[in-house]
Coordinates of C-alpha atoms and ligand atoms in Angstrom, one line a residue:
M1 CA -16.1 -26.3 -13.2
S2 CA -13.1 -27.7 -11.3
K3 CA -13.2 -27.5 -7.5
P4 CA -11.4 -24.4 -6.2
Q5 CA -8.1 -24.9 -4.4
T6 CA -8.0 -24.4 -0.7
Y7 CA -5.2 -22.5 1.0
A8 CA -4.4 -23.2 4.7
N9 CA -2.9 -20.8 7.2
Y10 CA 0.8 -21.1 8.0
I11 CA 1.7 -21.5 11.7
N12 CA 5.1 -22.7 13.1
G13 CA 6.2 -24.0 9.7
E14 CA 3.0 -26.1 9.2
W15 CA 0.1 -25.6 6.9
V16 CA -2.8 -25.4 9.3
A17 CA -6.3 -25.8 7.7
S18 CA -9.4 -24.5 9.6
S19 CA -12.7 -26.2 9.5
K20 CA -14.2 -22.9 8.3
T21 CA -13.2 -21.3 5.0
F22 CA -14.0 -18.1 3.1
E23 CA -14.1 -17.5 -0.6
N24 CA -11.8 -15.3 -2.6
R25 CA -13.8 -14.4 -5.7
N26 CA -12.8 -12.7 -8.9
P27 CA -14.2 -9.2 -8.9
A28 CA -14.3 -9.2 -12.7
N29 CA -16.3 -12.4 -12.8
T30 CA -17.9 -13.3 -9.5
D31 CA -18.8 -16.8 -10.8
E32 CA -15.1 -17.6 -10.4
I33 CA -13.8 -18.6 -7.0
V34 CA -10.1 -17.9 -7.1
G35 CA -9.5 -19.9 -3.9
L36 CA -10.9 -21.0 -0.5
F37 CA -8.9 -19.7 2.4
S38 CA -8.8 -21.0 6.0
S39 CA -10.8 -18.7 8.2
G40 CA -8.4 -18.2 11.1
A41 CA -9.7 -17.8 14.7
A42 CA -8.3 -15.9 17.6
A43 CA -6.6 -19.1 18.8
D44 CA -4.7 -19.3 15.5
V45 CA -3.4 -15.8 16.0
T46 CA -2.3 -16.6 19.5
A47 CA -0.6 -19.8 18.3
A48 CA 1.1 -17.9 15.5
A49 CA 2.4 -15.2 17.9
D50 CA 3.7 -17.9 20.3
A51 CA 5.4 -19.7 17.5
A52 CA 7.0 -16.5 16.4
Q53 CA 8.2 -15.8 19.9
A54 CA 9.7 -19.3 20.1
A55 CA 11.5 -18.8 16.8
F56 CA 12.8 -15.3 17.6
G57 CA 16.0 -16.2 19.5
G58 CA 17.3 -18.4 16.8
W59 CA 16.4 -16.0 14.0
A60 CA 17.8 -13.0 15.8
A61 CA 21.1 -14.9 16.3
T62 CA 21.3 -15.8 12.6
T63 CA 23.7 -13.3 11.0
A64 CA 22.0 -10.5 9.1
P65 CA 23.8 -11.5 5.8
A66 CA 22.5 -15.1 6.2
R67 CA 19.0 -13.7 6.8
G68 CA 19.4 -11.6 3.7
K69 CA 20.4 -14.7 1.7
F70 CA 17.0 -16.3 2.5
L71 CA 15.3 -13.2 1.1
F72 CA 17.3 -13.5 -2.2
T73 CA 16.1 -17.1 -2.4
V74 CA 12.5 -15.9 -1.9
A75 CA 12.9 -13.4 -4.7
D76 CA 14.3 -16.1 -7.0
L77 CA 11.4 -18.4 -6.3
L78 CA 8.8 -15.7 -6.9
E79 CA 10.5 -14.7 -10.1
R80 CA 10.3 -18.2 -11.5
K81 CA 6.5 -17.9 -11.2
L82 CA 6.2 -14.3 -12.3
D83 CA 3.5 -14.9 -15.0
Q84 CA 1.4 -17.2 -12.8
L85 CA 1.5 -14.8 -9.8
A86 CA 0.6 -11.8 -12.0
A87 CA -2.4 -13.7 -13.5
E88 CA -3.5 -14.8 -10.0
M89 CA -3.3 -11.2 -8.8
T90 CA -5.5 -10.0 -11.6
R91 CA -8.0 -12.7 -10.8
E92 CA -8.2 -11.9 -7.1
E93 CA -7.8 -8.1 -7.2
G94 CA -9.0 -7.0 -10.6
K95 CA -6.1 -4.8 -11.7
T96 CA -4.9 -5.3 -15.3
L97 CA -2.3 -7.9 -16.1
P98 CA 0.5 -5.4 -16.9
E99 CA -0.2 -3.7 -13.6
A100 CA -0.2 -7.1 -11.8
K101 CA 3.1 -8.1 -13.4
G102 CA 4.6 -4.7 -12.5
E103 CA 3.5 -5.2 -8.8
T104 CA 4.9 -8.8 -8.7
M105 CA 8.2 -7.6 -10.1
R106 CA 8.3 -4.9 -7.5
T107 CA 7.8 -7.5 -4.8
I108 CA 10.7 -9.5 -6.2
N109 CA 12.9 -6.3 -6.2
I110 CA 11.9 -5.5 -2.6
F111 CA 13.1 -8.9 -1.5
R112 CA 16.4 -8.4 -3.3
Y113 CA 16.8 -4.8 -2.0
F114 CA 16.2 -5.8 1.7
G115 CA 18.3 -9.0 1.1
G116 CA 21.1 -6.6 0.4
E117 CA 20.4 -4.7 3.6
G118 CA 21.4 -7.8 5.5
S119 CA 25.0 -7.1 4.4
R120 CA 24.8 -3.5 5.6
M121 CA 22.5 -3.3 8.6
P122 CA 23.9 0.1 9.2
G123 CA 24.6 1.1 12.8
M124 CA 26.5 4.2 14.0
L125 CA 30.1 4.7 14.8
V126 CA 31.3 8.1 16.0
P127 CA 34.5 9.4 17.8
S128 CA 34.3 9.7 21.6
E129 CA 35.4 12.9 23.4
R130 CA 37.2 10.7 25.8
D131 CA 40.7 9.2 25.3
R132 CA 40.8 5.4 24.4
V133 CA 37.0 5.2 24.4
F134 CA 35.3 3.5 21.4
M135 CA 31.6 4.2 21.0
F136 CA 29.0 2.7 18.6
S137 CA 25.4 1.8 18.2
I138 CA 24.2 -1.5 16.7
R139 CA 20.7 -2.4 15.6
K140 CA 18.7 -5.1 17.3
P141 CA 15.4 -6.6 16.2
L142 CA 12.3 -5.9 18.2
G143 CA 10.9 -9.5 18.5
V144 CA 7.4 -10.5 17.2
V145 CA 5.8 -8.1 14.8
G146 CA 2.2 -8.1 13.5
L147 CA 1.7 -7.1 9.9
V148 CA -1.8 -6.2 8.7
T149 CA -2.2 -5.4 5.0
P150 CA -4.9 -4.2 2.5
W151 CA -6.2 -5.7 -0.7
N152 CA -5.1 -3.0 -3.2
F153 CA -1.4 -4.0 -3.4
P154 CA -1.9 -7.6 -2.3
S155 CA 1.7 -8.6 -2.9
A156 CA 3.9 -5.4 -2.7
I157 CA 2.5 -4.2 0.6
P158 CA 3.0 -7.5 2.4
A159 CA 6.5 -7.6 0.8
W160 CA 7.5 -4.1 1.9
K161 CA 6.7 -5.0 5.5
L162 CA 7.8 -8.6 5.6
A163 CA 11.2 -8.2 3.9
P164 CA 12.6 -5.4 6.2
A165 CA 11.1 -7.1 9.3
L166 CA 12.8 -10.4 8.5
V167 CA 16.2 -9.1 7.5
A168 CA 16.3 -7.1 10.7
G169 CA 15.8 -10.3 12.7
N170 CA 12.2 -10.1 13.7
T171 CA 9.7 -12.9 13.5
V172 CA 6.2 -12.1 12.1
V173 CA 2.5 -12.8 12.1
L174 CA 1.0 -11.6 8.8
K175 CA -2.7 -11.0 8.4
P176 CA -3.6 -10.3 4.8
A177 CA -6.8 -8.6 3.5
S178 CA -9.7 -11.0 3.1
A179 CA -10.6 -9.7 -0.3
A180 CA -7.2 -10.7 -1.9
P181 CA -5.2 -13.0 0.3
L182 CA -3.6 -15.3 -2.4
S183 CA -0.8 -13.0 -3.5
A184 CA 0.4 -12.7 0.2
W185 CA 0.0 -16.5 0.6
R186 CA 2.3 -17.0 -2.4
I187 CA 5.0 -15.0 -0.7
V188 CA 4.6 -17.1 2.5
E189 CA 4.8 -20.2 0.3
A190 CA 8.1 -19.0 -1.1
C191 CA 9.4 -18.3 2.4
H192 CA 8.5 -21.9 3.3
E193 CA 10.2 -23.2 0.2
A194 CA 13.3 -21.0 0.8
G195 CA 13.8 -22.9 4.1
I196 CA 13.2 -19.9 6.4
P197 CA 13.1 -21.7 9.8
K198 CA 9.8 -22.6 11.3
G199 CA 7.9 -20.0 13.3
V200 CA 9.8 -17.1 11.7
V201 CA 7.0 -16.4 9.3
N202 CA 3.4 -17.0 10.2
F203 CA 0.3 -16.3 8.2
V204 CA -3.3 -16.2 9.5
A205 CA -6.1 -15.2 7.1
G206 CA -9.6 -14.4 8.2
S207 CA -11.8 -11.5 9.1
G208 CA -9.8 -8.5 10.4
G209 CA -12.7 -7.5 12.7
E210 CA -12.4 -10.9 14.4
L211 CA -8.6 -11.4 14.4
G212 CA -7.6 -7.8 15.1
D213 CA -8.3 -8.0 18.8
A214 CA -6.3 -11.2 19.2
L215 CA -3.4 -9.8 17.3
V216 CA -3.1 -6.5 19.1
N217 CA -3.4 -8.3 22.5
A218 CA -1.1 -11.2 21.7
K219 CA 1.3 -11.3 24.6
P220 CA 4.6 -11.6 22.7
L221 CA 3.8 -8.8 20.2
K222 CA 6.2 -5.9 20.2
A223 CA 5.0 -3.9 17.2
I224 CA 2.3 -3.6 14.5
S225 CA 2.7 -2.3 11.0
F226 CA -0.7 -1.5 9.4
T227 CA -1.8 -0.3 6.0
G228 CA -5.4 0.3 5.3
S229 CA -8.3 2.5 6.1
C230 CA -8.2 5.4 8.7
A231 CA -11.0 3.8 10.7
V232 CA -9.2 0.6 11.3
G233 CA -5.8 2.2 11.7
N234 CA -7.0 4.7 14.3
W235 CA -8.7 1.8 16.3
L236 CA -5.5 -0.2 16.1
H237 CA -3.5 2.8 17.3
E238 CA -5.6 3.2 20.4
Q239 CA -5.4 -0.5 21.2
A240 CA -1.7 -0.7 20.6
S241 CA -1.0 2.5 22.7
R242 CA -2.6 0.9 25.7
R243 CA 0.1 -1.7 25.6
R244 CA 2.9 0.7 24.4
L245 CA 3.4 -1.4 21.2
R246 CA 5.4 0.3 18.5
I247 CA 3.0 1.2 15.7
Q248 CA 3.3 2.3 12.0
L249 CA 0.2 3.3 10.1
E250 CA -0.3 4.0 6.4
M251 CA -3.8 5.0 5.6
G252 CA -6.0 7.0 3.2
G253 CA -5.4 9.9 1.0
K254 CA -7.1 12.7 -1.0
N255 CA -4.2 13.4 -3.3
P256 CA -4.1 16.5 -5.5
T257 CA -2.5 17.1 -8.9
I258 CA -1.9 20.8 -9.5
V259 CA -1.9 21.8 -13.1
L260 CA -0.4 25.3 -13.8
A261 CA -1.0 27.3 -16.9
D262 CA 2.5 26.8 -18.1
A263 CA 2.3 23.0 -18.0
D264 CA 2.8 20.8 -21.0
L265 CA -0.9 20.2 -21.7
P266 CA -0.8 16.7 -23.3
S267 CA 1.5 15.3 -20.6
A268 CA -0.5 17.0 -17.7
I269 CA -3.7 15.4 -19.1
A270 CA -2.1 11.9 -19.5
N271 CA -0.5 12.1 -16.0
S272 CA -3.9 13.1 -14.4
V273 CA -5.8 10.3 -16.2
N274 CA -3.1 7.7 -15.3
A275 CA -3.0 8.8 -11.6
A276 CA -6.8 9.0 -11.2
M277 CA -8.1 6.1 -13.2
F278 CA -5.5 3.3 -13.5
S279 CA -5.8 0.5 -11.0
T280 CA -9.4 1.6 -10.9
G281 CA -8.5 4.5 -8.7
Q282 CA -7.8 2.1 -6.0
K283 CA -4.2 3.2 -5.2
C284 CA -3.6 5.0 -1.9
T285 CA -1.5 7.5 -4.0
A286 CA -4.1 8.0 -6.7
T287 CA -5.1 11.5 -7.7
S288 CA -8.6 12.3 -6.7
R289 CA -8.5 16.1 -7.1
V290 CA -7.0 18.0 -10.1
I291 CA -6.6 21.6 -9.2
V292 CA -6.2 23.6 -12.5
E293 CA -5.0 27.2 -12.9
D294 CA -7.6 29.4 -14.5
G295 CA -5.8 30.1 -17.8
I296 CA -5.6 26.4 -18.8
Y297 CA -8.8 25.1 -17.1
D298 CA -11.2 24.8 -20.1
K299 CA -8.6 23.2 -22.5
F300 CA -7.4 20.9 -19.8
L301 CA -10.9 19.8 -18.8
Q302 CA -11.8 19.1 -22.5
G303 CA -8.7 16.9 -23.0
L304 CA -9.2 15.1 -19.7
V305 CA -12.8 14.2 -20.4
E306 CA -11.9 13.0 -23.9
Q307 CA -9.1 10.7 -22.6
T308 CA -11.2 9.4 -19.8
K309 CA -14.1 8.5 -22.1
A310 CA -11.6 6.6 -24.3
L311 CA -10.5 4.3 -21.5
K312 CA -11.6 0.6 -21.9
V313 CA -13.2 -0.9 -18.8
G314 CA -13.2 -4.7 -18.5
N315 CA -11.6 -7.9 -17.2
G316 CA -7.9 -7.1 -16.5
L317 CA -6.8 -10.4 -18.1
E318 CA -8.0 -9.2 -21.5
P319 CA -5.5 -7.3 -23.7
G320 CA -6.3 -3.6 -24.3
V321 CA -8.3 -3.2 -21.0
H322 CA -7.2 -0.1 -19.1
I323 CA -9.5 -0.2 -16.1
G324 CA -10.5 -3.3 -14.1
P325 CA -13.4 -3.7 -11.7
A326 CA -13.9 -2.4 -8.2
I327 CA -12.7 -4.8 -5.6
D328 CA -16.2 -5.7 -4.3
K329 CA -19.8 -4.8 -4.2
A330 CA -19.3 -2.4 -1.2
Q331 CA -16.6 -0.4 -3.1
L332 CA -18.8 -0.3 -6.2
E333 CA -21.7 1.1 -4.1
T334 CA -19.3 3.6 -2.4
N335 CA -18.3 4.9 -5.9
A336 CA -22.0 5.3 -6.9
R337 CA -22.9 6.9 -3.6
Y338 CA -20.2 9.6 -4.0
V339 CA -21.4 10.3 -7.5
E340 CA -24.8 11.0 -6.1
I341 CA -23.4 13.2 -3.4
G342 CA -21.3 15.1 -6.0
K343 CA -24.4 15.8 -8.2
K344 CA -26.5 16.8 -5.2
E345 CA -23.8 19.2 -3.9
G346 CA -23.7 21.0 -7.3
A347 CA -20.7 19.6 -9.1
K348 CA -21.1 19.0 -12.9
L349 CA -20.8 15.4 -14.0
E350 CA -18.7 15.5 -17.2
C351 CA -18.5 11.7 -17.9
G352 CA -19.0 8.3 -16.3
G353 CA -20.8 7.9 -13.0
T354 CA -22.7 4.7 -13.6
V355 CA -22.3 1.1 -12.6
L356 CA -21.8 -1.0 -15.8
T357 CA -24.2 -4.0 -16.0
A358 CA -24.5 -4.9 -19.7
G359 CA -23.3 -8.3 -20.9
A360 CA -20.1 -9.6 -19.2
Y361 CA -20.0 -6.5 -17.0
G362 CA -23.0 -7.9 -15.2
K363 CA -20.8 -10.6 -13.6
G364 CA -18.4 -8.1 -12.1
Y365 CA -18.1 -4.9 -10.2
F366 CA -17.5 -2.4 -13.1
F367 CA -17.8 1.3 -12.8
E368 CA -17.4 4.0 -15.5
P369 CA -14.4 6.3 -15.0
T370 CA -15.9 9.5 -13.7
V371 CA -15.0 13.2 -14.0
F372 CA -16.7 16.0 -12.1
S373 CA -15.9 19.6 -12.9
G374 CA -16.8 22.8 -11.0
V375 CA -15.9 21.1 -7.7
D376 CA -15.6 23.5 -4.7
A377 CA -13.1 22.9 -1.9
G378 CA -15.8 22.4 0.7
M379 CA -17.7 19.7 -1.3
T380 CA -17.7 16.1 0.1
I381 CA -16.1 14.7 -3.1
A382 CA -13.2 17.2 -2.6
Q383 CA -12.7 16.2 1.1
E384 CA -13.4 12.4 1.5
E385 CA -11.5 9.5 0.0
V386 CA -13.6 7.6 -2.5
F387 CA -11.0 4.9 -3.4
G388 CA -12.5 4.5 -6.9
P389 CA -12.2 6.1 -10.4
V390 CA -14.0 9.3 -9.4
L391 CA -12.0 12.5 -10.1
A392 CA -12.9 16.1 -8.9
V393 CA -11.6 18.9 -11.1
M394 CA -11.3 22.2 -9.3
R395 CA -10.4 25.7 -10.5
A396 CA -7.6 27.8 -8.9
R397 CA -6.9 31.5 -9.4
D398 CA -3.2 31.1 -9.3
F399 CA -0.4 28.9 -7.8
E400 CA -0.9 30.1 -4.2
H401 CA -4.6 29.4 -4.4
A402 CA -3.9 25.9 -5.8
I403 CA -1.6 25.2 -2.9
E404 CA -4.2 26.4 -0.4
I405 CA -6.8 24.1 -2.0
A406 CA -4.4 21.2 -2.1
N407 CA -3.5 21.5 1.6
G408 CA -7.1 22.1 2.7
V409 CA -7.9 18.4 3.5
D410 CA -7.2 16.1 6.5
F411 CA -4.9 13.9 4.4
G412 CA -1.3 14.2 3.2
L413 CA -0.1 11.2 1.3
S414 CA 0.9 12.0 -2.2
A415 CA 0.8 15.1 -4.5
S416 CA 1.8 16.1 -8.0
I417 CA 2.5 19.3 -9.9
Q418 CA 2.5 19.8 -13.6
T419 CA 4.5 22.9 -14.6
S420 CA 7.5 24.0 -16.6
N421 CA 8.4 26.7 -14.0
V422 CA 11.3 25.4 -11.8
S423 CA 10.8 28.1 -9.2
R424 CA 7.2 27.0 -8.7
V425 CA 8.5 23.4 -8.4
F426 CA 10.7 24.3 -5.4
E427 CA 8.0 26.4 -3.8
Y428 CA 5.6 23.5 -4.2
V429 CA 8.2 21.1 -2.6
Q430 CA 8.4 23.5 0.4
K431 CA 4.7 24.3 0.8
I432 CA 2.7 21.1 -0.1
E433 CA 1.6 19.0 2.8
A434 CA 2.3 15.5 1.6
G435 CA 4.9 12.8 2.1
L436 CA 5.3 11.7 -1.6
L437 CA 5.7 14.4 -4.2
T438 CA 6.0 14.1 -7.9
V439 CA 6.7 16.7 -10.6
N440 CA 5.5 16.3 -14.2
L441 CA 4.7 12.6 -13.3
P442 CA 1.5 11.0 -12.1
S443 CA 1.0 11.2 -8.3
A444 CA 1.0 7.4 -8.1
G445 CA 3.9 5.1 -9.2
V446 CA 6.6 5.2 -6.6
E447 CA 9.7 3.0 -6.3
Y448 CA 11.0 1.0 -3.2
Q449 CA 14.4 2.6 -2.7
L450 CA 13.3 5.8 -0.9
P451 CA 11.1 6.4 2.1
F452 CA 7.4 5.9 1.5
G453 CA 4.6 7.4 3.6
G454 CA 2.5 10.5 4.2
T455 CA 1.8 13.2 6.8
K456 CA -1.3 14.6 8.6
G457 CA -4.2 12.1 8.8
S458 CA -2.7 9.7 6.2
S459 CA 0.2 8.2 8.2
F460 CA 1.7 7.7 11.6
G461 CA 5.1 6.5 12.7
P462 CA 8.4 5.9 10.8
K463 CA 8.3 5.7 7.1
E464 CA 8.3 2.4 5.1
Q465 CA 10.7 1.3 2.3
G466 CA 14.1 2.5 1.4
P467 CA 16.9 2.3 4.0
V468 CA 14.8 4.0 6.6
A469 CA 12.4 1.0 6.7
L470 CA 14.8 -0.5 9.2
E471 CA 14.0 2.3 11.7
F472 CA 10.6 0.8 12.5
Y473 CA 11.8 -2.8 12.8
T474 CA 14.9 -2.2 14.9
D475 CA 16.1 -0.7 18.1
Y476 CA 19.5 0.7 18.9
K477 CA 22.0 -0.6 21.5
T478 CA 24.7 1.9 22.2
V479 CA 28.1 0.7 23.5
Y480 CA 30.9 2.7 25.2
L481 CA 34.1 0.7 25.4
K482 CA 37.3 1.7 27.1
Y483 CA 40.4 0.0 25.9
Ligands
NAP1 P1 -9.2 -1.9 5.7 O1 -10.6 -2.2 5.6 O2 -8.7 -1.0 6.8 O3 -8.4 -3.3 5.8 C1 -7.0 -3.3 6.0 C2 -6.6 -4.6 6.7 O4 -7.0 -4.4 8.1 C3 -7.2 -5.8 6.2 O5 -6.4 -6.9 6.3 C4 -8.4 -6.0 7.1 O6 -8.9 -7.3 7.3 C5 -7.8 -5.6 8.4 N1 -8.7 -5.2 9.5 C6 -10.0 -4.9 9.4 N2 -10.6 -4.6 10.6 C7 -9.6 -4.9 11.5 C8 -9.4 -4.8 12.9 N3 -10.5 -4.4 13.7 N4 -8.2 -5.1 13.5 C9 -7.2 -5.4 12.7 N5 -7.2 -5.5 11.4 C10 -8.4 -5.2 10.8 O7 -8.6 -1.2 4.4 P2 -8.8 -1.8 2.9 O8 -10.2 -1.6 2.5 O9 -8.2 -3.2 2.8 O10 -7.8 -0.9 2.1 C11 -8.2 0.4 1.5 C12 -7.6 1.5 2.3 O11 -6.2 1.3 2.5 C13 -7.8 2.9 1.7 O12 -8.2 3.8 2.7 C14 -6.4 3.2 1.2 O13 -6.1 4.5 1.0 C15 -5.5 2.5 2.2 N6 -4.2 2.3 1.7 C16 -3.2 3.1 2.2 C17 -1.9 2.9 1.7 C18 -0.8 3.7 2.2 O14 0.4 3.3 2.0 N7 -1.1 4.8 2.8 C19 -1.6 1.8 0.8 C20 -2.7 1.1 0.4 C21 -4.0 1.3 0.8 P3 -10.2 -7.8 6.4 O15 -9.8 -7.7 5.0 O16 -10.4 -9.2 6.8 O17 -11.3 -6.8 6.7

């Protein structure tokens, strides 16, 4: 077997290798090392933040359209390697090749979208009450921004933080997830090849537990944008608040799909399976609870279980595979643990629930897509995020009861309703406690042109993506001018 490639950190425009490395292994075949990554230390984070600070003045003084042009070049460079990047993503994260290709294309589109924002950079201009006074607000970048990203969208999430941060004139230190750092590394490589000036983009891989403290305490840091678990997000929030850093958190979910009795049954079933199982249930917007109105419950459950059983689990590089592996052993064990909890608390296991070990499965972290029925709102599997292909089916008396169950959790990221009743749709839009709503679509599968983010325990701070993404990465300067 050929020696795995090593990937250095990127600090002040240089590739900086550490003496210590960590392995990025393929979760579908743990014999395969996808790459060896430099294990950054606290000193690397400090050096990266200092380099970003030194580069800030020049980058902020570059016109926004010129900054946008760099982003267009990054998009073009990534697009040339689309197939390679998608295959690498499947090998490091496990999602299927079509899913990985879709995500890589989304990254490219995000760079183009925010490249275009460079030519808009909308401020405000309003008439003054005073004669011959001209008043306006312009956007200014914040300075050095820390970006901390998870493994489940290893390219799109770094992209949807990096692109708006850069076009707004900030300089950045990016800390990718250790389980899947290669896709983010490729974006940084493209930034380097695009000629983005040294120090503007910095990349330090390594254990979040070790680097987090150095990042949140780096002197030049002005803000942190984080996506990941609630535990880490809440810790970062506390640390950042002590220094009055600006912070944006996107965290976990327990997303509901409500199925009303008037729903189109085949499409409600297909949307629920898609949202709960695809990407191995490892999407923050995945459905983990389906709340079904009494009149359609039995038929829906039967179809759901049939379709779930028909899903093919395997290596995402193989054609015809629907569901890849869990990201790692810990997540696999978490899936199995929640299945045991579900059984113990009295839910009925309809299908799945076991770790797959036969043949090639034994080399990866494969788990059978799982459906529980008869789940009560108070059960652990109805309240806690599993982050795997484990779906809880719950029965509701009527629409109001379904909304009550849907809202009865600490989270509020995404939600879906399946119905043909337009009045119910508008009531749902008013009453549901979530930031991302779908109707007759899966709860997962959002685009980049509108605000993204949740409410309640899922999120904190301004939304990401769409034109509002600039709110987090800029400040206003208001000018009153007498002429
Ligand atoms: P995680 O364990 O919180 O890790 C996220 C990032 O934080 C990783 O880069 C991690 O580094 C780093 N980190 C860990 N400890 C840290 C510390 N003390 N200080 C600073 N950084 C630290 O989350 P994950 O397991 O990667 O991702 C799964 C979670 O993300 C799920 O809860 C999911 O719902 C959530 N998620 C939310 C959204 C959203 O938009 N709401 C999107 C995607 C995922 P290491 O990898 O080195 O540990």
